Amino acid sequence: MARKKSLDDGPALRGLILGRASELFHERGYGATSIRDIADAVGISSSTMYHHFTNKQEVLHAIVSRFMTDFVAATVPVLRDRSLPPAERIRRTVRRHLELSDDRRPELLVGNPIRYALDPVQQEEGIRLQTAYHDAVRDTLAEGAAAGDFRIDDVAVTTMAVLDMLNGVREWFSPAGRLSRDELVAEYVALVDRLIGA
């Protein structure tokens, strides 16, 4: 019988909890997964689980916060990099958005948990991170349109159209499908180029 993981495992155990919890939330749904389910999947007792997280909502918040923080760190600096032309910044961001969404698919939970399952303070943090990304995309599109690099009539609507396109991929893309991930990324880069008139 394997030795139970203990409190001594510290940050590594916390990361393992978040990884297994995100998989369970993704597979079963947040509502159908209990703290005991997560503890069993990690190989710890419920009491050890409660040492790291006071409740399931706190686990969800940690998953959402970790993913969104990493996502913003990977995309916003690219979008704000004025050494690159706006079109190149958008293309790189489309690639990163799709690759991160695929690499960390279990953390992209169904049912919009930021809006429905988190408390108002936790929601505010998630929304702040989403807004940082949205605003960086919008500002890059506006910059490109003002310079004549893009043909955009309404920057706000186009921003939402681009983000809806990219976010929607996680709902249907499968590596076992007709397109490989690299092919999908290339197709979406071309689609976004056409949408913004690059």
PDB file of N, CA and C in Angstrom, residues 3 19 25 30 33 36 56 59 61 89-90 100 105 110 113 125 131-132 134 144 150 167 169-170 187:
ATOM      1  N   ARG A   3       2.314   4.906   0.650  1.00  0.00           N
ATOM      2  CA  ARG A   3       2.239   5.799   1.799  1.00  0.00           C
ATOM      3  C   ARG A   3       1.401   7.015   1.448  1.00  0.00           C
ATOM      4  N   GLY A  19      -4.052  20.191  -9.762  1.00  0.00           N
ATOM      5  CA  GLY A  19      -4.061  19.439 -11.019  1.00  0.00           C
ATOM      6  C   GLY A  19      -5.150  18.383 -11.055  1.00  0.00           C
ATOM      7  N   PHE A  25     -13.074  18.368 -11.976  1.00  0.00           N
ATOM      8  CA  PHE A  25     -14.084  19.372 -12.311  1.00  0.00           C
ATOM      9  C   PHE A  25     -14.385  19.338 -13.810  1.00  0.00           C
ATOM     10  N   TYR A  30     -18.063  20.782 -11.654  1.00  0.00           N
ATOM     11  CA  TYR A  30     -17.730  21.304 -10.322  1.00  0.00           C
ATOM     12  C   TYR A  30     -18.722  20.808  -9.279  1.00  0.00           C
ATOM     13  N   THR A  33     -18.392  17.106  -7.959  1.00  0.00           N
ATOM     14  CA  THR A  33     -17.121  16.688  -7.367  1.00  0.00           C
ATOM     15  C   THR A  33     -17.051  17.179  -5.923  1.00  0.00           C
ATOM     16  N   ARG A  36     -13.898  15.121  -0.787  1.00  0.00           N
ATOM     17  CA  ARG A  36     -13.449  13.732  -0.601  1.00  0.00           C
ATOM     18  C   ARG A  36     -12.977  13.142  -1.930  1.00  0.00           C
ATOM     19  N   LYS A  56     -14.252  23.628  -1.186  1.00  0.00           N
ATOM     20  CA  LYS A  56     -14.135  23.348  -2.617  1.00  0.00           C
ATOM     21  C   LYS A  56     -14.066  24.634  -3.434  1.00  0.00           C
ATOM     22  N   VAL A  59     -10.615  25.802  -3.726  1.00  0.00           N
ATOM     23  CA  VAL A  59      -9.868  25.022  -4.717  1.00  0.00           C
ATOM     24  C   VAL A  59     -10.149  25.570  -6.113  1.00  0.00           C
ATOM     25  N   HIS A  61     -11.197  28.535  -6.942  1.00  0.00           N
ATOM     26  CA  HIS A  61     -10.594  29.858  -7.080  1.00  0.00           C
ATOM     27  C   HIS A  61      -9.097  29.750  -7.380  1.00  0.00           C
ATOM     28  N   ARG A  89       1.889  41.032 -33.296  1.00  0.00           N
ATOM     29  CA  ARG A  89       1.467  40.842 -31.912  1.00  0.00           C
ATOM     30  C   ARG A  89       0.160  40.054 -31.841  1.00  0.00           C
ATOM     31  N   ILE A  90      -0.767  40.367 -32.732  1.00  0.00           N
ATOM     32  CA  ILE A  90      -2.039  39.635 -32.753  1.00  0.00           C
ATOM     33  C   ILE A  90      -1.806  38.185 -33.163  1.00  0.00           C
ATOM     34  N   LEU A 100      -2.148  27.520 -25.177  1.00  0.00           N
ATOM     35  CA  LEU A 100      -2.382  27.447 -23.727  1.00  0.00           C
ATOM     36  C   LEU A 100      -3.731  26.804 -23.417  1.00  0.00           C
ATOM     37  N   ARG A 105      -6.280  22.381 -20.901  1.00  0.00           N
ATOM     38  CA  ARG A 105      -7.728  22.243 -21.100  1.00  0.00           C
ATOM     39  C   ARG A 105      -8.514  21.934 -19.823  1.00  0.00           C
ATOM     40  N   VAL A 110     -16.053  24.182 -17.537  1.00  0.00           N
ATOM     41  CA  VAL A 110     -17.330  24.447 -18.196  1.00  0.00           C
ATOM     42  C   VAL A 110     -18.285  25.138 -17.232  1.00  0.00           C
ATOM     43  N   PRO A 113     -17.425  29.116 -14.237  1.00  0.00           N
ATOM     44  CA  PRO A 113     -17.377  29.123 -12.772  1.00  0.00           C
ATOM     45  C   PRO A 113     -16.994  30.479 -12.188  1.00  0.00           C
ATOM     46  N   GLU A 125     -11.356  39.227  -8.933  1.00  0.00           N
ATOM     47  CA  GLU A 125      -9.980  38.931  -9.354  1.00  0.00           C
ATOM     48  C   GLU A 125      -9.959  38.297 -10.738  1.00  0.00           C
ATOM     49  N   THR A 131     -10.146  41.132 -17.993  1.00  0.00           N
ATOM     50  CA  THR A 131     -10.191  42.491 -18.538  1.00  0.00           C
ATOM     51  C   THR A 131      -8.815  42.944 -19.011  1.00  0.00           C
ATOM     52  N   ALA A 132      -7.765  42.575 -18.289  1.00  0.00           N
ATOM     53  CA  ALA A 132      -6.406  42.943 -18.710  1.00  0.00           C
ATOM     54  C   ALA A 132      -6.103  42.380 -20.091  1.00  0.00           C
ATOM     55  N   HIS A 134      -8.462  41.317 -22.415  1.00  0.00           N
ATOM     56  CA  HIS A 134      -9.399  41.940 -23.346  1.00  0.00           C
ATOM     57  C   HIS A 134      -8.903  43.325 -23.766  1.00  0.00           C
ATOM     58  N   GLY A 144      -3.500  49.169 -34.543  1.00  0.00           N
ATOM     59  CA  GLY A 144      -3.328  48.741 -35.932  1.00  0.00           C
ATOM     60  C   GLY A 144      -4.303  49.421 -36.874  1.00  0.00           C
ATOM     61  N   PHE A 150      -4.894  47.554 -40.150  1.00  0.00           N
ATOM     62  CA  PHE A 150      -6.110  46.744 -40.094  1.00  0.00           C
ATOM     63  C   PHE A 150      -7.274  47.547 -40.682  1.00  0.00           C
ATOM     64  N   ASN A 167     -11.947  31.610 -27.832  1.00  0.00           N
ATOM     65  CA  ASN A 167     -12.450  30.885 -26.663  1.00  0.00           C
ATOM     66  C   ASN A 167     -13.326  29.701 -27.060  1.00  0.00           C
ATOM     67  N   VAL A 169     -12.889  27.547 -29.390  1.00  0.00           N
ATOM     68  CA  VAL A 169     -12.144  26.377 -29.873  1.00  0.00           C
ATOM     69  C   VAL A 169     -12.103  25.275 -28.825  1.00  0.00           C
ATOM     70  N   ARG A 170     -11.995  25.653 -27.562  1.00  0.00           N
ATOM     71  CA  ARG A 170     -11.874  24.643 -26.501  1.00  0.00           C
ATOM     72  C   ARG A 170     -13.100  23.763 -26.395  1.00  0.00           C
ATOM     73  N   GLU A 187      -4.757  27.866 -39.230  1.00  0.00           N
ATOM     74  CA  GLU A 187      -6.056  28.236 -39.788  1.00  0.00           C
ATOM     75  C   GLU A 187      -6.656  29.414 -39.029  1.00  0.00           C
TER      76      GLU A 187
END
